PDB file of C-alpha atoms and ligand atoms in Angstrom:
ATOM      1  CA  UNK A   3     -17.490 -12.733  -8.351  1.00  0.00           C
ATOM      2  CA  UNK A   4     -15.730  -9.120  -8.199  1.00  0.00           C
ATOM      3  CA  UNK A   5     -18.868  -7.554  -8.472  1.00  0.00           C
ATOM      4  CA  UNK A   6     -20.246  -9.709  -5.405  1.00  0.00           C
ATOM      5  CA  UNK A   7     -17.425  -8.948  -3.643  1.00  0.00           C
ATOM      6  CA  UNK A   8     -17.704  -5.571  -3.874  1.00  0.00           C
ATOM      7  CA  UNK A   9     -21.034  -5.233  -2.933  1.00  0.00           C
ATOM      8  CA  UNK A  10     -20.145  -7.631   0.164  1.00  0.00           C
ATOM      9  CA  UNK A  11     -17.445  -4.714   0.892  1.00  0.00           C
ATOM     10  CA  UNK A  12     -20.251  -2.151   0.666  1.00  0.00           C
ATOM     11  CA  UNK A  13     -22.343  -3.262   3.053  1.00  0.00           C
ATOM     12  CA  UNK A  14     -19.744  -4.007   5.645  1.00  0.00           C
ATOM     13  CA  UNK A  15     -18.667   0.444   5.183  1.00  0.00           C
ATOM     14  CA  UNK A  16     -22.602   0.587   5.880  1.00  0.00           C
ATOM     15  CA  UNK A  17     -22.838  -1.725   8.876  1.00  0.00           C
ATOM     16  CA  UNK A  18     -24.944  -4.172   6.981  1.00  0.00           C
ATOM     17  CA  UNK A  19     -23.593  -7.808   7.954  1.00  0.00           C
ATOM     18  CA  UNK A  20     -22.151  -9.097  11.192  1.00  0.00           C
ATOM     19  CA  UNK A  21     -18.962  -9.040  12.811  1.00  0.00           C
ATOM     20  CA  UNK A  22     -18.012 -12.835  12.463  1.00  0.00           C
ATOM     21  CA  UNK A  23     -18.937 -11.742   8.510  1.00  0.00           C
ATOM     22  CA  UNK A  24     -16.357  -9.226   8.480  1.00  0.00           C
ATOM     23  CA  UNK A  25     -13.814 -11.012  10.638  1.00  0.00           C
ATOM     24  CA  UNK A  26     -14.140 -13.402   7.409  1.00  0.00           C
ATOM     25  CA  UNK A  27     -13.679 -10.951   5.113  1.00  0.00           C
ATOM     26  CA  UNK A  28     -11.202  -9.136   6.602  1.00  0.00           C
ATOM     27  CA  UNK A  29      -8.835 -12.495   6.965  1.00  0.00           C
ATOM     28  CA  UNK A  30      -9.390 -12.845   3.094  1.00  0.00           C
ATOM     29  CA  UNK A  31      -8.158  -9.482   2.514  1.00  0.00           C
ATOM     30  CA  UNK A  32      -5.162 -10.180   5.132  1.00  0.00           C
ATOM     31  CA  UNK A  33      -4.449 -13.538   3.964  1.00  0.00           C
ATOM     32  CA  UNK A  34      -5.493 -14.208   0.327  1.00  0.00           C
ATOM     33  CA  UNK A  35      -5.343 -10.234  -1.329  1.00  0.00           C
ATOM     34  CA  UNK A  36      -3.741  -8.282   1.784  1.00  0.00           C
ATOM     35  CA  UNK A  37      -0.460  -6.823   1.679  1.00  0.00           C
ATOM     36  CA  UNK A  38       1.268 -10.628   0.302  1.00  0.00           C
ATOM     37  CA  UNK A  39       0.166  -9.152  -2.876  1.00  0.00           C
ATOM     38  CA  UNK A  40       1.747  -5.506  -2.995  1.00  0.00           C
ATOM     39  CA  UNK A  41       4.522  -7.823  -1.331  1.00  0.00           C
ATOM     40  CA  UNK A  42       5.140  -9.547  -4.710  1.00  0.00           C
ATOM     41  CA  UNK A  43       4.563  -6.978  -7.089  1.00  0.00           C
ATOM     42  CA  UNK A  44       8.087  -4.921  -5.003  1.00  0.00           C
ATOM     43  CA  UNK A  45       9.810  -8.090  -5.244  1.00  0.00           C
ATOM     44  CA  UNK A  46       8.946  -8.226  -9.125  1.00  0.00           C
ATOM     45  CA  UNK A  47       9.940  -4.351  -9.183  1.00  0.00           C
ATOM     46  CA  UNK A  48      13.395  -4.884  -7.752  1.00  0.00           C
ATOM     47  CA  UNK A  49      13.779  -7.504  -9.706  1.00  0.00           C
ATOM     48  CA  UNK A  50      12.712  -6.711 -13.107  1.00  0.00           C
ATOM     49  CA  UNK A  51      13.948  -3.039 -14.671  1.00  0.00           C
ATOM     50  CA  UNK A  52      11.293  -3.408 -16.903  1.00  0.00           C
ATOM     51  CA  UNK A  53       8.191  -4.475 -14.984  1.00  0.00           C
ATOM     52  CA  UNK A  54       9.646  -1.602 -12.463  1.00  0.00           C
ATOM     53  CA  UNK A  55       9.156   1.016 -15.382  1.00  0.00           C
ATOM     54  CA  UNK A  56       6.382   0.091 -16.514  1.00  0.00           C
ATOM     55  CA  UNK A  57       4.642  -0.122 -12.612  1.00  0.00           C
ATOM     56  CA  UNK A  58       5.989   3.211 -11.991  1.00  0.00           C
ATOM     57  CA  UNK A  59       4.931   4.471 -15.645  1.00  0.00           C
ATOM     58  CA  UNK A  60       1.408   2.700 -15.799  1.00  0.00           C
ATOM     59  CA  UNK A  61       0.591   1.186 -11.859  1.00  0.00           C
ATOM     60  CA  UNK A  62      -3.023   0.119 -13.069  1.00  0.00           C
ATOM     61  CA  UNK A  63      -1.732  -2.098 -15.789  1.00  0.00           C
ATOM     62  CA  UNK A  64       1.425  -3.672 -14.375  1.00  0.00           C
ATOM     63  CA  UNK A  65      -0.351  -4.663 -11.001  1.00  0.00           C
ATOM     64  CA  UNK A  66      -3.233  -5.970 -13.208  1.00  0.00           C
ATOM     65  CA  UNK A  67      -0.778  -8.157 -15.188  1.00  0.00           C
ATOM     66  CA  UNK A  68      -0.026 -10.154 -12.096  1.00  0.00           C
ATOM     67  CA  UNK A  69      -3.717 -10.924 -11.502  1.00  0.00           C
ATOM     68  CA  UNK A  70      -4.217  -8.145  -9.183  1.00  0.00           C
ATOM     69  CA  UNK A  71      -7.248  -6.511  -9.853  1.00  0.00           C
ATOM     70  CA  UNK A  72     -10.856  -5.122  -8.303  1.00  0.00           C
ATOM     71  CA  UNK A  73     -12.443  -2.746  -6.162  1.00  0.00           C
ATOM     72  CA  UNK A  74     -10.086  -0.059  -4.681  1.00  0.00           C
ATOM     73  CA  UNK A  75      -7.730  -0.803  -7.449  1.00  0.00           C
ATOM     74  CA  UNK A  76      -8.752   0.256 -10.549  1.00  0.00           C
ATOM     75  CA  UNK A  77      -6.771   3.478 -10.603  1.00  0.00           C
ATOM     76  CA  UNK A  78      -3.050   2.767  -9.356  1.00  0.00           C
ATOM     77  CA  UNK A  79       0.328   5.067  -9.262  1.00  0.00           C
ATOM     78  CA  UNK A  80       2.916   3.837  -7.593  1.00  0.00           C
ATOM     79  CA  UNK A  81       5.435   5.718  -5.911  1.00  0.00           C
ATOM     80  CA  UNK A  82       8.930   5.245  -5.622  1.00  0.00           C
ATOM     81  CA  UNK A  83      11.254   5.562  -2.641  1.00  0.00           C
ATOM     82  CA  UNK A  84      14.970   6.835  -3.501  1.00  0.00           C
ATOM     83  CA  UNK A  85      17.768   8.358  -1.362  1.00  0.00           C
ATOM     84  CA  UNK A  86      16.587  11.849  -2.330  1.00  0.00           C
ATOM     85  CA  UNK A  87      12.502  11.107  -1.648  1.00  0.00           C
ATOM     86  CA  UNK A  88      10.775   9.390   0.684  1.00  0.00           C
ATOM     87  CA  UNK A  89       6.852   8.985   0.169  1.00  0.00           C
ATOM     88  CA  UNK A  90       3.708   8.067   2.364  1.00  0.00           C
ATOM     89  CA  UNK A  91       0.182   7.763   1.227  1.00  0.00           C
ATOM     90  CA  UNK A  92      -3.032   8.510   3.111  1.00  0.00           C
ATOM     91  CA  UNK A  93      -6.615   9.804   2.477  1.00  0.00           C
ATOM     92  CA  UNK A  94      -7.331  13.285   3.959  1.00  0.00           C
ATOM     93  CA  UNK A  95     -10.990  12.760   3.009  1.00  0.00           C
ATOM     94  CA  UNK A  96     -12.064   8.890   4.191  1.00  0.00           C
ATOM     95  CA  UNK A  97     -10.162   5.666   4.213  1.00  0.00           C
ATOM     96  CA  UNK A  98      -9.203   5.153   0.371  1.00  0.00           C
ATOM     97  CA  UNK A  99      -6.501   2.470  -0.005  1.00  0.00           C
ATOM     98  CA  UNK A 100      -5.330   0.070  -2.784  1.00  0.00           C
ATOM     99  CA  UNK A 101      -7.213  -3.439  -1.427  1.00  0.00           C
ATOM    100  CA  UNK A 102      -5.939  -5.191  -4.264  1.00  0.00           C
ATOM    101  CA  UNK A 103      -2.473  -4.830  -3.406  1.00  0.00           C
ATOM    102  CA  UNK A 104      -2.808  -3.899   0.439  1.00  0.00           C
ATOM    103  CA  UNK A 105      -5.725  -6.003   1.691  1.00  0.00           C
ATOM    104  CA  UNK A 106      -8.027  -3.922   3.902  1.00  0.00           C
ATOM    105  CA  UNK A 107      -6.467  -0.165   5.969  1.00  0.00           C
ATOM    106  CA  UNK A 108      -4.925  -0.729   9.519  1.00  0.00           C
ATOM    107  CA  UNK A 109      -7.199   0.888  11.883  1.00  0.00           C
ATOM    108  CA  UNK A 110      -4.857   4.186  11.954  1.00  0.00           C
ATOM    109  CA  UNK A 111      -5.148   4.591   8.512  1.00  0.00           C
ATOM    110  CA  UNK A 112      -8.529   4.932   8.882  1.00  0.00           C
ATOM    111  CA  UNK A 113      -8.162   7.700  11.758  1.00  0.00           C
ATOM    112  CA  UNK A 114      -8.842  10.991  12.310  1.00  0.00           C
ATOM    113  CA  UNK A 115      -5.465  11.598  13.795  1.00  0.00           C
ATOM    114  CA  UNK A 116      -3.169  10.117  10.791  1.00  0.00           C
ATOM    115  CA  UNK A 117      -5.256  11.857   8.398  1.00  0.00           C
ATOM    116  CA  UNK A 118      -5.122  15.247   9.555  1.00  0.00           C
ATOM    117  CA  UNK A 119      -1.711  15.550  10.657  1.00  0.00           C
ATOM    118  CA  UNK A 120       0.484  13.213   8.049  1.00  0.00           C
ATOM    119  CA  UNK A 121      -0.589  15.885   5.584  1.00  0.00           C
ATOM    120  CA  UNK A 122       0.410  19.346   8.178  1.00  0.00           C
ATOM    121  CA  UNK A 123       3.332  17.517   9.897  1.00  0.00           C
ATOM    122  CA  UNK A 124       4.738  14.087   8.206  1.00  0.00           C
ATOM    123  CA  UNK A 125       8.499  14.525   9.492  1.00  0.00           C
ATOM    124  CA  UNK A 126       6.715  14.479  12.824  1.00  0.00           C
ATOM    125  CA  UNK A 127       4.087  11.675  12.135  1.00  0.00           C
ATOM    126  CA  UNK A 128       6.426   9.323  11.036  1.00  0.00           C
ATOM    127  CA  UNK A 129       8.460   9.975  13.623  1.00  0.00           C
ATOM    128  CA  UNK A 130       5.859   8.763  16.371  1.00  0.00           C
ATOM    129  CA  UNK A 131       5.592   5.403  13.640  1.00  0.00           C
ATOM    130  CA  UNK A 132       9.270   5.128  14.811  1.00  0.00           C
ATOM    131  CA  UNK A 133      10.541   6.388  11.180  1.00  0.00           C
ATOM    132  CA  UNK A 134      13.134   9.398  11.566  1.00  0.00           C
ATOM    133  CA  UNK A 135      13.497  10.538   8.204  1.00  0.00           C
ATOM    134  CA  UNK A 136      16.402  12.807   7.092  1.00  0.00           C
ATOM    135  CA  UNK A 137      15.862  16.731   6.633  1.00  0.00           C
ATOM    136  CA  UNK A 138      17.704  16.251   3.577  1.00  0.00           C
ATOM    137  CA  UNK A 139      15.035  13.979   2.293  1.00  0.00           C
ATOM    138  CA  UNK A 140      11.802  15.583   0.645  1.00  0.00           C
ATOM    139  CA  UNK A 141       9.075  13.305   2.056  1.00  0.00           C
ATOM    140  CA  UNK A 142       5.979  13.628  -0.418  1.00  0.00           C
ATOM    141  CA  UNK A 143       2.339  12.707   1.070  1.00  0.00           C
ATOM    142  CA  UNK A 144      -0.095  10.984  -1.524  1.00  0.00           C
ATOM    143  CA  UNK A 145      -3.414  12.071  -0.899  1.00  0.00           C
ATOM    144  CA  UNK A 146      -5.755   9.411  -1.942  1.00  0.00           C
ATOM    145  CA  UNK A 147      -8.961   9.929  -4.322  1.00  0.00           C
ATOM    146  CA  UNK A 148     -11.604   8.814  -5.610  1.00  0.00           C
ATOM    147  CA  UNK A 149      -9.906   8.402  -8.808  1.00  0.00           C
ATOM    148  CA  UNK A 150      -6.656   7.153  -7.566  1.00  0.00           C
ATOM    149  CA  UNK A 151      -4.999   5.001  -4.852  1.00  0.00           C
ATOM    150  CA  UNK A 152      -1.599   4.905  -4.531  1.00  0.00           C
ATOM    151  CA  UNK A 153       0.976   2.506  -3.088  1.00  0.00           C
ATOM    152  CA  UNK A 154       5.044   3.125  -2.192  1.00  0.00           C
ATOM    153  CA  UNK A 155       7.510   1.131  -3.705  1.00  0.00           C
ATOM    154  CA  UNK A 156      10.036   0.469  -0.721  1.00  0.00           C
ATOM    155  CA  UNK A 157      13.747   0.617  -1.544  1.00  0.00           C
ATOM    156  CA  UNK A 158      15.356  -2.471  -1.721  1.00  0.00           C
ATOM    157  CA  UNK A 159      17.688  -2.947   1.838  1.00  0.00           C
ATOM    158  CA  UNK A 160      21.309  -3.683   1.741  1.00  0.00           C
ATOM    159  CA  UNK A 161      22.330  -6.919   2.089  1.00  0.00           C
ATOM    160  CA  UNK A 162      19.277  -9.437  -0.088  1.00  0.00           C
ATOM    161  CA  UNK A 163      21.334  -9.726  -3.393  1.00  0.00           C
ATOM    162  CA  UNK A 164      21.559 -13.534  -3.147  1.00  0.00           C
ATOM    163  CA  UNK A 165      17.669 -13.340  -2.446  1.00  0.00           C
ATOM    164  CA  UNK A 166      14.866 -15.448  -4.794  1.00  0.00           C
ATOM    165  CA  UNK A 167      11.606 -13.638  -5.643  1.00  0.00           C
ATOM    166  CA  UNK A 168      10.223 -15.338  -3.358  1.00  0.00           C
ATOM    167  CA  UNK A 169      12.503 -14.707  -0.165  1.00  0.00           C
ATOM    168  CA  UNK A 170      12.384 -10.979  -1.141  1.00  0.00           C
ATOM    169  CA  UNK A 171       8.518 -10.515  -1.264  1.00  0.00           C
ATOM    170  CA  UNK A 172       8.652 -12.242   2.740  1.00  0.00           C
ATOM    171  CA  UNK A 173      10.191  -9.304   3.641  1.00  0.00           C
ATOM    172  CA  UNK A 174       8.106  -6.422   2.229  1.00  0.00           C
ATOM    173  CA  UNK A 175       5.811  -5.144   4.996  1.00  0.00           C
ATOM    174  CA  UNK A 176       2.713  -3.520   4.977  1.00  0.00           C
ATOM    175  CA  UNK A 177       4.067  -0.355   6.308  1.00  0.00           C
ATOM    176  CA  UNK A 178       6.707  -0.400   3.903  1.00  0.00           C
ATOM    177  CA  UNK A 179       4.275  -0.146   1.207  1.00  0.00           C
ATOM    178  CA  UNK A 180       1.588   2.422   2.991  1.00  0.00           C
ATOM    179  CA  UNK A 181       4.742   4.718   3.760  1.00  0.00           C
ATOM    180  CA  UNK A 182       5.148   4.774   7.476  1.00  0.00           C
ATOM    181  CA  UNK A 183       7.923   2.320   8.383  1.00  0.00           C
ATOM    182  CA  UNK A 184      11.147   1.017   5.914  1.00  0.00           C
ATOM    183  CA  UNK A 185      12.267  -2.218   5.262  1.00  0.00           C
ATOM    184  CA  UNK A 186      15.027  -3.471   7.622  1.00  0.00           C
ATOM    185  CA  UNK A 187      18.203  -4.545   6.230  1.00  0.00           C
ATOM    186  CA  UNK A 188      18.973  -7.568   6.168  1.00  0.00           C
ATOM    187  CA  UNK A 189      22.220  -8.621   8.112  1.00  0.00           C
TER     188      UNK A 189
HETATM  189 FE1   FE B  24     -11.030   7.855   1.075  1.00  0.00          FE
END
């Protein structure tokens, strides 16, 4: 089935199958492997010292272990977000992104724009995402391969102690995960 579905992914890059086609594929990706997955492997993370070392220490093999696993994911680092660091991932060359854990790129991600710039300017780019980040922060861009695809592990907001795994993944966004927004705290 993985290898069908990849090839089903190849020919939509190539323009090969239809728009209602993709539209399907696309709402699997958003709905049954999209960014509900990444979701639950941060809620695992800030949940679980030890599945959070070993994520951050071997990406690939801790996101396999929950069952997340295929094309665009074979090759995963994870990158964690502290008080000191603040990281964003892109790829300068294409579209690269961690499917598995993301679901399919939002079309900026995919852009010429984002691309080029997060790289020259990211203070600024994440700015116009609505993201001031700190000057005291280092932010570090991760520049997406074909070997590797990367995904940010959000700090955990203020105020979700009392949280279940479950209530914590519902608030892990997208964004949060790709770099360009934070999760809001929870008041
Ligand atoms: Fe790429």
């Amino acid at each position: 089935m993985l290898r069908v579905r990849a090839l089903e992914e190849l020919m939509i890059a190539k323009g090969l199958v239809t728009p209602e086609a993709l539209d399907r594929v696309v709402d699997y990706y958003e709905r049954e492997t999209g960014p509900r997955n990444g979701a639950s492997v941060v809620a695992k993370a800030w949940t679980d010292p030890a599945f959070k070392a070993w994520l951050l220490s071997d990406g690939t093999e801790a996101i396999h272990s929950m069952g997340f696993k295929g094309y665009q994911g074979e090759h995963m680092r994870v990158v964690e977000n502290t008080d000191n660091v603040h990281n964003v991932i892109v790829c300068t060359l294409c579209s690269c992104y961690p499917w598995p854990v993301l679901g399919l790129p939002p079309a900026w991600y995919k852009g010429s724009a984002y691309r080029a710039r997060v790289v020259r300017e990211p203070r600024a780019v994440l700015a116009e995402f609505g993201l001031d980040v700190p000057e005291r922060k280092e932010i570090r861009v991760w520049d997406s391969t074909a070997e590797i695809r990367y995904m940010v592990l959000p700090q955990r907001p203020a105020g979700t102690d009392g949280m279940s795994l479950e209530q914590l993944a519902t608030i892990v966004t997208r964004d949060s995960m790709i770099g360009t927004s934070l999760i809001a705290t929870i008041v």
